[in-house]
């Protein structure tokens, strides 16, 4: 594990980047956000003791959000599963905190997914209901078009 000092307003990692490090905030504040249609949506403001970027250790997917310092920040950088395991063994209170936070994040992700799926199904039902009114299969003559 290494330590990193980052000035205020600097990007730690960007959405879409391939990077396998996770970070623990020792000092300072970090904003996590993503961008859709050139509009930034803040996911979280992290403070000392918080961690972010952990999914990079468990998957080889690109970053799903951007991390930027709000204030100057000192970060502990964990660059492998082995480093994380060693850190968690030496810091059982942090391990318990990490499990709890990751469970909360998973629950929120599940809620968002369910809401998104419900909205998609509602739109599909609405679309299929609207489609029945002008159903082309009921047209018997080309002149009806």
mmCIF file of N, CA and C in Angstrom:
data_model
loop_
_atom_site.group_PDB
_atom_site.id
_atom_site.type_symbol
_atom_site.label_atom_id
_atom_site.label_comp_id
_atom_site.label_asym_id
_atom_site.label_seq_id
_atom_site.Cartn_x
_atom_site.Cartn_y
_atom_site.Cartn_z
ATOM 1 N N UNK A 1 0.859 -1.173 0.000
ATOM 2 C CA UNK A 1 0.000 0.000 0.000
ATOM 3 C C UNK A 1 0.903 1.233 0.000
ATOM 4 N N UNK A 2 0.502 2.215 -0.790
ATOM 5 C CA UNK A 2 1.272 3.453 -0.838
ATOM 6 C C UNK A 2 0.365 4.619 -0.475
ATOM 7 N N UNK A 3 0.958 5.770 -0.263
ATOM 8 C CA UNK A 3 0.209 6.982 0.054
ATOM 9 C C UNK A 3 0.371 7.971 -1.082
ATOM 10 N N UNK A 4 -0.682 8.745 -1.291
ATOM 11 C CA UNK A 4 -0.728 9.689 -2.397
ATOM 12 C C UNK A 4 -1.305 11.004 -1.882
ATOM 13 N N UNK A 5 -0.653 12.114 -2.176
ATOM 14 C CA UNK A 5 -1.177 13.441 -1.850
ATOM 15 C C UNK A 5 -1.683 14.078 -3.132
ATOM 16 N N UNK A 6 -2.935 14.548 -3.095
ATOM 17 C CA UNK A 6 -3.572 15.099 -4.290
ATOM 18 C C UNK A 6 -4.094 16.501 -3.963
ATOM 19 N N UNK A 7 -3.700 17.508 -4.745
ATOM 20 C CA UNK A 7 -4.195 18.869 -4.504
ATOM 21 C C UNK A 7 -5.707 18.974 -4.750
ATOM 22 N N UNK A 8 -6.302 20.019 -4.225
ATOM 23 C CA UNK A 8 -7.740 20.273 -4.412
ATOM 24 C C UNK A 8 -8.065 20.426 -5.892
ATOM 25 N N UNK A 9 -9.198 19.878 -6.291
ATOM 26 C CA UNK A 9 -9.686 20.037 -7.655
ATOM 27 C C UNK A 9 -9.058 19.117 -8.686
ATOM 28 N N UNK A 10 -8.265 18.165 -8.252
ATOM 29 C CA UNK A 10 -7.595 17.258 -9.195
ATOM 30 C C UNK A 10 -8.373 15.949 -9.340
ATOM 31 N N UNK A 11 -8.348 15.408 -10.557
ATOM 32 C CA UNK A 11 -8.992 14.132 -10.859
ATOM 33 C C UNK A 11 -8.094 12.993 -10.369
ATOM 34 N N UNK A 12 -8.675 12.053 -9.637
ATOM 35 C CA UNK A 12 -7.942 10.865 -9.183
ATOM 36 C C UNK A 12 -8.065 9.777 -10.241
ATOM 37 N N UNK A 13 -9.282 9.560 -10.715
ATOM 38 C CA UNK A 13 -9.517 8.707 -11.876
ATOM 39 C C UNK A 13 -10.772 9.182 -12.571
ATOM 40 N N UNK A 14 -10.877 8.848 -13.874
ATOM 41 C CA UNK A 14 -12.017 9.282 -14.688
ATOM 42 C C UNK A 14 -12.895 8.105 -15.064
ATOM 43 N N UNK A 15 -14.149 8.408 -15.207
ATOM 44 C CA UNK A 15 -15.126 7.456 -15.727
ATOM 45 C C UNK A 15 -14.613 6.906 -17.053
ATOM 46 N N UNK A 16 -14.664 5.581 -17.211
ATOM 47 C CA UNK A 16 -14.226 4.949 -18.440
ATOM 48 C C UNK A 16 -12.776 4.495 -18.427
ATOM 49 N N UNK A 17 -11.987 4.977 -17.478
ATOM 50 C CA UNK A 17 -10.585 4.564 -17.398
ATOM 51 C C UNK A 17 -10.449 3.146 -16.870
ATOM 52 N N UNK A 18 -9.382 2.513 -17.293
ATOM 53 C CA UNK A 18 -9.005 1.218 -16.729
ATOM 54 C C UNK A 18 -7.947 1.507 -15.673
ATOM 55 N N UNK A 19 -8.231 1.154 -14.458
ATOM 56 C CA UNK A 19 -7.343 1.442 -13.339
ATOM 57 C C UNK A 19 -7.742 0.486 -12.230
ATOM 58 N N UNK A 20 -6.792 -0.173 -11.592
ATOM 59 C CA UNK A 20 -7.167 -1.220 -10.647
ATOM 60 C C UNK A 20 -6.948 -0.848 -9.181
ATOM 61 N N UNK A 21 -6.823 0.420 -8.862
ATOM 62 C CA UNK A 21 -6.577 0.829 -7.473
ATOM 63 C C UNK A 21 -7.850 1.235 -6.763
ATOM 64 N N UNK A 22 -7.869 0.972 -5.459
ATOM 65 C CA UNK A 22 -8.891 1.547 -4.594
ATOM 66 C C UNK A 22 -8.192 2.505 -3.647
ATOM 67 N N UNK A 23 -8.956 3.385 -3.043
ATOM 68 C CA UNK A 23 -8.373 4.437 -2.230
ATOM 69 C C UNK A 23 -9.108 4.558 -0.901
ATOM 70 N N UNK A 24 -8.331 4.874 0.137
ATOM 71 C CA UNK A 24 -8.884 5.172 1.456
ATOM 72 C C UNK A 24 -8.471 6.606 1.768
ATOM 73 N N UNK A 25 -9.432 7.427 2.152
ATOM 74 C CA UNK A 25 -9.134 8.831 2.429
ATOM 75 C C UNK A 25 -8.566 8.959 3.843
ATOM 76 N N UNK A 26 -7.350 9.462 3.919
ATOM 77 C CA UNK A 26 -6.700 9.707 5.206
ATOM 78 C C UNK A 26 -6.987 11.130 5.675
ATOM 79 N N UNK A 27 -7.035 12.051 4.706
ATOM 80 C CA UNK A 27 -7.291 13.453 5.000
ATOM 81 C C UNK A 27 -7.878 14.093 3.759
ATOM 82 N N UNK A 28 -8.860 14.998 3.946
ATOM 83 C CA UNK A 28 -9.445 15.716 2.826
ATOM 84 C C UNK A 28 -10.804 15.156 2.422
ATOM 85 N N UNK A 29 -11.325 15.683 1.327
ATOM 86 C CA UNK A 29 -12.632 15.284 0.817
ATOM 87 C C UNK A 29 -12.553 15.016 -0.676
ATOM 88 N N UNK A 30 -13.310 14.011 -1.113
ATOM 89 C CA UNK A 30 -13.323 13.593 -2.511
ATOM 90 C C UNK A 30 -14.767 13.480 -2.982
ATOM 91 N N UNK A 31 -15.010 13.967 -4.177
ATOM 92 C CA UNK A 31 -16.335 13.885 -4.799
ATOM 93 C C UNK A 31 -16.323 12.765 -5.830
ATOM 94 N N UNK A 32 -17.375 11.946 -5.816
ATOM 95 C CA UNK A 32 -17.561 10.891 -6.813
ATOM 96 C C UNK A 32 -18.768 11.298 -7.659
ATOM 97 N N UNK A 33 -18.588 11.326 -8.979
ATOM 98 C CA UNK A 33 -19.690 11.724 -9.862
ATOM 99 C C UNK A 33 -19.581 11.004 -11.198
ATOM 100 N N UNK A 34 -20.688 10.999 -11.944
ATOM 101 C CA UNK A 34 -20.663 10.495 -13.315
ATOM 102 C C UNK A 34 -21.309 11.535 -14.208
ATOM 103 N N UNK A 35 -21.070 11.404 -15.501
ATOM 104 C CA UNK A 35 -21.545 12.390 -16.466
ATOM 105 C C UNK A 35 -22.466 11.723 -17.482
ATOM 106 N N UNK A 36 -23.627 12.344 -17.703
ATOM 107 C CA UNK A 36 -24.561 11.896 -18.734
ATOM 108 C C UNK A 36 -24.992 13.139 -19.500
ATOM 109 N N UNK A 37 -24.861 13.101 -20.821
ATOM 110 C CA UNK A 37 -25.222 14.237 -21.679
ATOM 111 C C UNK A 37 -24.578 15.534 -21.194
ATOM 112 N N UNK A 38 -23.293 15.481 -20.886
ATOM 113 C CA UNK A 38 -22.518 16.634 -20.427
ATOM 114 C C UNK A 38 -23.005 17.223 -19.105
ATOM 115 N N UNK A 39 -23.795 16.470 -18.357
ATOM 116 C CA UNK A 39 -24.283 16.916 -17.056
ATOM 117 C C UNK A 39 -23.726 15.999 -15.976
ATOM 118 N N UNK A 40 -23.084 16.592 -14.969
ATOM 119 C CA UNK A 40 -22.501 15.804 -13.884
ATOM 120 C C UNK A 40 -23.532 15.529 -12.803
ATOM 121 N N UNK A 41 -23.562 14.276 -12.354
ATOM 122 C CA UNK A 41 -24.432 13.878 -11.254
ATOM 123 C C UNK A 41 -23.562 13.362 -10.121
ATOM 124 N N UNK A 42 -23.652 14.023 -8.982
ATOM 125 C CA UNK A 42 -22.847 13.641 -7.825
ATOM 126 C C UNK A 42 -23.437 12.398 -7.171
ATOM 127 N N UNK A 43 -22.570 11.425 -6.960
ATOM 128 C CA UNK A 43 -22.967 10.202 -6.274
ATOM 129 C C UNK A 43 -22.678 10.287 -4.778
ATOM 130 N N UNK A 44 -21.541 10.904 -4.431
ATOM 131 C CA UNK A 44 -21.159 10.959 -3.018
ATOM 132 C C UNK A 44 -20.063 11.973 -2.791
ATOM 133 N N UNK A 45 -19.998 12.448 -1.561
ATOM 134 C CA UNK A 45 -18.846 13.201 -1.087
ATOM 135 C C UNK A 45 -18.223 12.333 0.001
ATOM 136 N N UNK A 46 -16.967 11.994 -0.206
ATOM 137 C CA UNK A 46 -16.261 11.110 0.712
ATOM 138 C C UNK A 46 -15.383 11.934 1.649
ATOM 139 N N UNK A 47 -15.245 11.439 2.875
ATOM 140 C CA UNK A 47 -14.462 12.137 3.896
ATOM 141 C C UNK A 47 -13.437 11.183 4.503
ATOM 142 N N UNK A 48 -12.570 11.668 5.382
ATOM 143 C CA UNK A 48 -11.552 10.783 5.969
ATOM 144 C C UNK A 48 -12.159 9.516 6.574
ATOM 145 N N UNK A 49 -11.527 8.392 6.256
ATOM 146 C CA UNK A 49 -12.006 7.084 6.713
ATOM 147 C C UNK A 49 -12.843 6.371 5.667
ATOM 148 N N UNK A 50 -13.347 7.121 4.675
ATOM 149 C CA UNK A 50 -14.136 6.518 3.606
ATOM 150 C C UNK A 50 -13.211 5.910 2.560
ATOM 151 N N UNK A 51 -13.763 5.011 1.756
ATOM 152 C CA UNK A 51 -13.007 4.388 0.677
ATOM 153 C C UNK A 51 -13.814 4.455 -0.603
ATOM 154 N N UNK A 52 -13.120 4.369 -1.726
ATOM 155 C CA UNK A 52 -13.796 4.390 -3.023
ATOM 156 C C UNK A 52 -12.911 3.692 -4.047
ATOM 157 N N UNK A 53 -13.525 3.297 -5.151
ATOM 158 C CA UNK A 53 -12.789 2.645 -6.225
ATOM 159 C C UNK A 53 -12.532 1.171 -6.001
ATOM 160 N N UNK A 54 -13.168 0.594 -4.996
ATOM 161 C CA UNK A 54 -12.899 -0.806 -4.623
ATOM 162 C C UNK A 54 -13.297 -1.812 -5.694
ATOM 163 N N UNK A 55 -14.276 -1.474 -6.523
ATOM 164 C CA UNK A 55 -14.717 -2.432 -7.545
ATOM 165 C C UNK A 55 -13.604 -2.732 -8.546
ATOM 166 N N UNK A 56 -12.661 -1.823 -8.683
ATOM 167 C CA UNK A 56 -11.539 -2.036 -9.606
ATOM 168 C C UNK A 56 -10.696 -3.239 -9.205
ATOM 169 N N UNK A 57 -10.690 -3.558 -7.922
ATOM 170 C CA UNK A 57 -9.917 -4.716 -7.467
ATOM 171 C C UNK A 57 -10.620 -6.035 -7.784
ATOM 172 N N UNK A 58 -11.925 -5.973 -7.992
ATOM 173 C CA UNK A 58 -12.710 -7.193 -8.166
ATOM 174 C C UNK A 58 -13.176 -7.433 -9.594
ATOM 175 N N UNK A 59 -13.026 -6.450 -10.452
ATOM 176 C CA UNK A 59 -13.441 -6.629 -11.847
ATOM 177 C C UNK A 59 -12.450 -5.935 -12.757
ATOM 178 N N UNK A 60 -12.478 -6.304 -14.004
ATOM 179 C CA UNK A 60 -11.594 -5.649 -14.969
ATOM 180 C C UNK A 60 -12.400 -4.695 -15.843
ATOM 181 N N UNK A 61 -13.465 -4.146 -15.285
ATOM 182 C CA UNK A 61 -14.302 -3.208 -16.018
ATOM 183 C C UNK A 61 -13.758 -1.785 -15.879
ATOM 184 N N UNK A 62 -14.070 -0.925 -16.837
ATOM 185 C CA UNK A 62 -13.652 0.469 -16.718
ATOM 186 C C UNK A 62 -14.377 1.154 -15.553
ATOM 187 N N UNK A 63 -13.814 2.242 -15.087
ATOM 188 C CA UNK A 63 -14.423 3.009 -13.994
ATOM 189 C C UNK A 63 -15.819 3.476 -14.400
ATOM 190 N N UNK A 64 -16.750 3.397 -13.464
ATOM 191 C CA UNK A 64 -18.124 3.804 -13.747
ATOM 192 C C UNK A 64 -18.383 5.249 -13.327
ATOM 193 N N UNK A 65 -17.415 5.878 -12.680
ATOM 194 C CA UNK A 65 -17.573 7.255 -12.224
ATOM 195 C C UNK A 65 -16.200 7.920 -12.177
ATOM 196 N N UNK A 66 -16.225 9.213 -11.897
ATOM 197 C CA UNK A 66 -15.007 9.997 -11.761
ATOM 198 C C UNK A 66 -14.831 10.369 -10.295
ATOM 199 N N UNK A 67 -13.587 10.372 -9.822
ATOM 200 C CA UNK A 67 -13.260 10.805 -8.460
ATOM 201 C C UNK A 67 -12.383 12.049 -8.564
ATOM 202 N N UNK A 68 -12.792 13.103 -7.850
ATOM 203 C CA UNK A 68 -12.057 14.364 -7.886
ATOM 204 C C UNK A 68 -11.960 14.906 -6.460
ATOM 205 N N UNK A 69 -10.797 15.443 -6.123
ATOM 206 C CA UNK A 69 -10.639 16.022 -4.790
ATOM 207 C C UNK A 69 -11.420 17.331 -4.691
ATOM 208 N N UNK A 70 -12.060 17.529 -3.548
ATOM 209 C CA UNK A 70 -12.727 18.802 -3.251
ATOM 210 C C UNK A 70 -11.729 19.695 -2.516
ATOM 211 N N UNK A 71 -11.038 19.082 -1.564
ATOM 212 C CA UNK A 71 -9.955 19.749 -0.838
ATOM 213 C C UNK A 71 -8.692 18.934 -1.099
ATOM 214 N N UNK A 72 -7.552 19.464 -0.723
ATOM 215 C CA UNK A 72 -6.328 18.665 -0.809
ATOM 216 C C UNK A 72 -6.573 17.388 -0.012
ATOM 217 N N UNK A 73 -6.085 16.273 -0.529
ATOM 218 C CA UNK A 73 -6.374 14.988 0.119
ATOM 219 C C UNK A 73 -5.136 14.105 0.169
ATOM 220 N N UNK A 74 -5.034 13.378 1.265
ATOM 221 C CA UNK A 74 -4.038 12.324 1.395
ATOM 222 C C UNK A 74 -4.782 11.007 1.321
ATOM 223 N N UNK A 75 -4.327 10.133 0.440
ATOM 224 C CA UNK A 75 -5.017 8.867 0.184
ATOM 225 C C UNK A 75 -4.065 7.698 0.375
ATOM 226 N N UNK A 76 -4.591 6.622 0.931
ATOM 227 C CA UNK A 76 -3.878 5.351 0.924
ATOM 228 C C UNK A 76 -4.341 4.639 -0.338
ATOM 229 N N UNK A 77 -3.413 4.094 -1.087
ATOM 230 C CA UNK A 77 -3.726 3.423 -2.346
ATOM 231 C C UNK A 77 -3.499 1.927 -2.193
ATOM 232 N N UNK A 78 -4.528 1.155 -2.523
ATOM 233 C CA UNK A 78 -4.427 -0.304 -2.500
ATOM 234 C C UNK A 78 -4.539 -0.767 -3.940
ATOM 235 N N UNK A 79 -3.520 -1.494 -4.408
ATOM 236 C CA UNK A 79 -3.424 -1.806 -5.832
ATOM 237 C C UNK A 79 -3.649 -3.268 -6.184
ATOM 238 N N UNK A 80 -3.970 -4.107 -5.193
ATOM 239 C CA UNK A 80 -4.218 -5.522 -5.500
ATOM 240 C C UNK A 80 -5.104 -6.138 -4.431
ATOM 241 N N UNK A 81 -5.702 -7.258 -4.777
ATOM 242 C CA UNK A 81 -6.517 -7.994 -3.803
ATOM 243 C C UNK A 81 -5.676 -8.427 -2.614
ATOM 244 N N UNK A 82 -4.452 -8.832 -2.886
ATOM 245 C CA UNK A 82 -3.545 -9.268 -1.810
ATOM 246 C C UNK A 82 -3.274 -8.132 -0.828
ATOM 247 N N UNK A 83 -3.010 -6.930 -1.340
ATOM 248 C CA UNK A 83 -2.799 -5.770 -0.466
ATOM 249 C C UNK A 83 -4.044 -5.500 0.367
ATOM 250 N N UNK A 84 -5.216 -5.604 -0.268
ATOM 251 C CA UNK A 84 -6.470 -5.378 0.448
ATOM 252 C C UNK A 84 -6.646 -6.420 1.548
ATOM 253 N N UNK A 85 -6.439 -7.691 1.230
ATOM 254 C CA UNK A 85 -6.566 -8.749 2.228
ATOM 255 C C UNK A 85 -5.633 -8.508 3.406
ATOM 256 N N UNK A 86 -4.379 -8.164 3.133
ATOM 257 C CA UNK A 86 -3.415 -7.887 4.203
ATOM 258 C C UNK A 86 -3.876 -6.714 5.068
ATOM 259 N N UNK A 87 -4.354 -5.659 4.421
ATOM 260 C CA UNK A 87 -4.831 -4.478 5.142
ATOM 261 C C UNK A 87 -6.026 -4.830 6.026
ATOM 262 N N UNK A 88 -6.962 -5.614 5.492
ATOM 263 C CA UNK A 88 -8.165 -5.955 6.253
ATOM 264 C C UNK A 88 -7.845 -6.852 7.444
ATOM 265 N N UNK A 89 -6.899 -7.761 7.287
ATOM 266 C CA UNK A 89 -6.486 -8.626 8.397
ATOM 267 C C UNK A 89 -5.879 -7.785 9.522
ATOM 268 N N UNK A 90 -5.095 -6.779 9.156
ATOM 269 C CA UNK A 90 -4.449 -5.923 10.153
ATOM 270 C C UNK A 90 -5.395 -4.882 10.740
ATOM 271 N N UNK A 91 -6.520 -4.636 10.061
ATOM 272 C CA UNK A 91 -7.469 -3.588 10.481
ATOM 273 C C UNK A 91 -8.895 -4.135 10.501
ATOM 274 N N UNK A 92 -9.208 -5.013 11.463
ATOM 275 C CA UNK A 92 -10.528 -5.652 11.474
ATOM 276 C C UNK A 92 -11.704 -4.675 11.613
ATOM 277 N N UNK A 93 -11.509 -3.557 12.303
ATOM 278 C CA UNK A 93 -12.605 -2.574 12.410
ATOM 279 C C UNK A 93 -12.912 -1.980 11.039
ATOM 280 N N UNK A 94 -11.863 -1.696 10.267
ATOM 281 C CA UNK A 94 -12.074 -1.185 8.912
ATOM 282 C C UNK A 94 -12.732 -2.256 8.056
ATOM 283 N N UNK A 95 -12.341 -3.521 8.242
ATOM 284 C CA UNK A 95 -12.939 -4.626 7.476
ATOM 285 C C UNK A 95 -14.443 -4.681 7.727
ATOM 286 N N UNK A 96 -14.846 -4.556 8.998
ATOM 287 C CA UNK A 96 -16.278 -4.573 9.328
ATOM 288 C C UNK A 96 -16.999 -3.378 8.707
ATOM 289 N N UNK A 97 -16.354 -2.215 8.773
ATOM 290 C CA UNK A 97 -16.930 -1.012 8.164
ATOM 291 C C UNK A 97 -17.082 -1.199 6.659
ATOM 292 N N UNK A 98 -16.064 -1.774 6.022
ATOM 293 C CA UNK A 98 -16.090 -1.966 4.580
ATOM 294 C C UNK A 98 -17.222 -2.903 4.167
ATOM 295 N N UNK A 99 -17.404 -3.989 4.891
ATOM 296 C CA UNK A 99 -18.489 -4.926 4.584
ATOM 297 C C UNK A 99 -19.838 -4.227 4.711
ATOM 298 N N UNK A 100 -20.010 -3.467 5.773
ATOM 299 C CA UNK A 100 -21.274 -2.758 5.995
ATOM 300 C C UNK A 100 -21.558 -1.744 4.884
ATOM 301 N N UNK A 101 -20.545 -0.968 4.522
ATOM 302 C CA UNK A 101 -20.721 0.044 3.475
ATOM 303 C C UNK A 101 -20.991 -0.614 2.124
ATOM 304 N N UNK A 102 -20.260 -1.674 1.812
ATOM 305 C CA UNK A 102 -20.474 -2.350 0.529
ATOM 306 C C UNK A 102 -21.869 -2.977 0.472
ATOM 307 N N UNK A 103 -22.353 -3.485 1.596
ATOM 308 C CA UNK A 103 -23.715 -4.032 1.629
ATOM 309 C C UNK A 103 -24.737 -2.924 1.384
ATOM 310 N N UNK A 104 -24.530 -1.753 1.995
ATOM 311 C CA UNK A 104 -25.429 -0.616 1.760
ATOM 312 C C UNK A 104 -25.407 -0.181 0.299
ATOM 313 N N UNK A 105 -24.208 -0.123 -0.283
ATOM 314 C CA UNK A 105 -24.089 0.269 -1.691
ATOM 315 C C UNK A 105 -24.784 -0.737 -2.596
ATOM 316 N N UNK A 106 -24.652 -2.010 -2.292
ATOM 317 C CA UNK A 106 -25.318 -3.045 -3.083
ATOM 318 C C UNK A 106 -26.833 -2.928 -2.961
ATOM 319 N N UNK A 107 -27.313 -2.669 -1.754
ATOM 320 C CA UNK A 107 -28.759 -2.508 -1.557
ATOM 321 C C UNK A 107 -29.291 -1.322 -2.352
ATOM 322 N N UNK A 108 -28.549 -0.195 -2.341
ATOM 323 C CA UNK A 108 -28.980 0.973 -3.124
ATOM 324 C C UNK A 108 -28.949 0.684 -4.615
ATOM 325 N N UNK A 109 -27.941 -0.042 -5.058
ATOM 326 C CA UNK A 109 -27.851 -0.412 -6.470
ATOM 327 C C UNK A 109 -29.025 -1.299 -6.854
ATOM 328 N N UNK A 110 -29.379 -2.244 -5.998
ATOM 329 C CA UNK A 110 -30.529 -3.110 -6.257
ATOM 330 C C UNK A 110 -31.814 -2.301 -6.348
ATOM 331 N N UNK A 111 -31.986 -1.342 -5.453
ATOM 332 C CA UNK A 111 -33.183 -0.492 -5.488
ATOM 333 C C UNK A 111 -33.261 0.278 -6.805
ATOM 334 N N UNK A 112 -32.131 0.844 -7.226
ATOM 335 C CA UNK A 112 -32.096 1.579 -8.497
ATOM 336 C C UNK A 112 -32.407 0.670 -9.678
ATOM 337 N N UNK A 113 -31.855 -0.531 -9.652
ATOM 338 C CA UNK A 113 -32.089 -1.489 -10.723
ATOM 339 C C UNK A 113 -33.558 -1.887 -10.784
ATOM 340 N N UNK A 114 -34.147 -2.168 -9.644
ATOM 341 C CA UNK A 114 -35.560 -2.556 -9.599
ATOM 342 C C UNK A 114 -36.436 -1.413 -10.102
ATOM 343 N N UNK A 115 -36.156 -0.191 -9.641
ATOM 344 C CA UNK A 115 -36.930 0.966 -10.103
ATOM 345 C C UNK A 115 -36.784 1.145 -11.608
ATOM 346 N N UNK A 116 -35.571 1.008 -12.103
ATOM 347 C CA UNK A 116 -35.327 1.143 -13.536
ATOM 348 C C UNK A 116 -36.084 0.075 -14.325
ATOM 349 N N UNK A 117 -36.054 -1.157 -13.827
ATOM 350 C CA UNK A 117 -36.761 -2.243 -14.508
ATOM 351 C C UNK A 117 -38.267 -2.026 -14.467
ATOM 352 N N UNK A 118 -38.785 -1.558 -13.333
ATOM 353 C CA UNK A 118 -40.225 -1.284 -13.229
ATOM 354 C C UNK A 118 -40.633 -0.204 -14.222
ATOM 355 N N UNK A 119 -39.809 0.848 -14.337
ATOM 356 C CA UNK A 119 -40.102 1.927 -15.292
ATOM 357 C C UNK A 119 -40.047 1.422 -16.729
ATOM 358 N N UNK A 120 -39.069 0.570 -17.036
ATOM 359 C CA UNK A 120 -38.953 0.020 -18.388
ATOM 360 C C UNK A 120 -40.154 -0.846 -18.728
ATOM 361 N N UNK A 121 -40.592 -1.664 -17.788
ATOM 362 C CA UNK A 121 -41.757 -2.518 -18.012
ATOM 363 C C UNK A 121 -43.004 -1.659 -18.180
ATOM 364 N N UNK A 122 -43.150 -0.618 -17.369
ATOM 365 C CA UNK A 122 -44.311 0.266 -17.480
ATOM 366 C C UNK A 122 -44.335 0.938 -18.851
ATOM 367 N N UNK A 123 -43.176 1.384 -19.335
ATOM 368 C CA UNK A 123 -43.117 2.004 -20.660
ATOM 369 C C UNK A 123 -43.445 0.995 -21.747
ATOM 370 N N UNK A 124 -42.973 -0.241 -21.598
ATOM 371 C CA UNK A 124 -43.256 -1.270 -22.590
ATOM 372 C C UNK A 124 -44.750 -1.569 -22.629
ATOM 373 N N UNK A 125 -45.351 -1.654 -21.453
ATOM 374 C CA UNK A 125 -46.796 -1.912 -21.393
ATOM 375 C C UNK A 125 -47.547 -0.744 -22.013
ATOM 376 N N UNK A 126 -47.131 0.483 -21.691
ATOM 377 C CA UNK A 126 -47.764 1.668 -22.251
ATOM 378 C C UNK A 126 -47.622 1.679 -23.765
ATOM 379 N N UNK A 127 -46.442 1.351 -24.254
ATOM 380 C CA UNK A 127 -46.201 1.318 -25.690
ATOM 381 C C UNK A 127 -47.073 0.260 -26.359
ATOM 382 N N UNK A 128 -47.145 -0.922 -25.777
ATOM 383 C CA UNK A 128 -47.931 -1.985 -26.405
ATOM 384 C C UNK A 128 -49.419 -1.663 -26.362
ATOM 385 N N UNK A 129 -49.878 -0.954 -25.333
ATOM 386 C CA UNK A 129 -51.278 -0.565 -25.261
ATOM 387 C C UNK A 129 -51.580 0.479 -26.316
ATOM 388 N N UNK A 130 -50.662 1.458 -26.490
ATOM 389 C CA UNK A 130 -50.847 2.484 -27.520
ATOM 390 C C UNK A 130 -50.817 1.851 -28.903
ATOM 391 N N UNK A 131 -49.981 0.853 -29.079
ATOM 392 C CA UNK A 131 -49.829 0.202 -30.377
ATOM 393 C C UNK A 131 -51.093 -0.515 -30.816
ATOM 394 N N UNK A 132 -51.892 -0.979 -29.875
ATOM 395 C CA UNK A 132 -53.107 -1.715 -30.234
ATOM 396 C C UNK A 132 -54.131 -0.813 -30.896
ATOM 397 N N UNK A 133 -54.137 0.471 -30.528
ATOM 398 C CA UNK A 133 -55.111 1.405 -31.101
ATOM 399 C C UNK A 133 -54.926 1.538 -32.605
ATOM 400 N N UNK A 134 -53.701 1.613 -33.055
ATOM 401 C CA UNK A 134 -53.429 1.763 -34.474
ATOM 402 C C UNK A 134 -52.730 0.543 -35.016
ATOM 403 N N UNK A 135 -53.165 -0.619 -34.614
ATOM 404 C CA UNK A 135 -52.526 -1.874 -34.988
ATOM 405 C C UNK A 135 -52.599 -2.081 -36.494
ATOM 406 N N UNK A 136 -51.441 -2.105 -37.175
ATOM 407 C CA UNK A 136 -51.442 -2.262 -38.627
ATOM 408 C C UNK A 136 -52.026 -3.599 -39.076
ATOM 409 N N UNK A 137 -52.072 -4.596 -38.227
ATOM 410 C CA UNK A 137 -52.610 -5.892 -38.640
ATOM 411 C C UNK A 137 -54.121 -5.833 -38.833
ATOM 412 N N UNK A 138 -54.776 -4.775 -38.300
ATOM 413 C CA UNK A 138 -56.219 -4.668 -38.480
ATOM 414 C C UNK A 138 -56.589 -3.990 -39.801
ATOM 415 N N UNK A 139 -55.589 -3.455 -40.499
ATOM 416 C CA UNK A 139 -55.852 -2.801 -41.774
ATOM 417 C C UNK A 139 -56.069 -3.885 -42.829
ATOM 418 N N UNK A 140 -57.200 -3.822 -43.523
ATOM 419 C CA UNK A 140 -57.536 -4.859 -44.494
ATOM 420 C C UNK A 140 -57.273 -4.407 -45.923
ATOM 421 N N UNK A 141 -57.155 -3.146 -46.142
ATOM 422 C CA UNK A 141 -56.962 -2.639 -47.489
ATOM 423 C C UNK A 141 -55.801 -1.651 -47.474
ATOM 424 N N UNK A 142 -54.963 -1.694 -48.478
ATOM 425 C CA UNK A 142 -53.812 -0.809 -48.563
ATOM 426 C C UNK A 142 -54.293 0.651 -48.574
ATOM 427 N N UNK A 143 -55.450 0.904 -49.115
ATOM 428 C CA UNK A 143 -55.966 2.270 -49.164
ATOM 429 C C UNK A 143 -56.284 2.797 -47.770
ATOM 430 N N UNK A 144 -56.503 1.891 -46.798
ATOM 431 C CA UNK A 144 -56.745 2.338 -45.427
ATOM 432 C C UNK A 144 -55.514 2.995 -44.825
ATOM 433 N N UNK A 145 -54.332 2.697 -45.364
ATOM 434 C CA UNK A 145 -53.103 3.311 -44.876
ATOM 435 C C UNK A 145 -53.042 4.701 -45.399
#
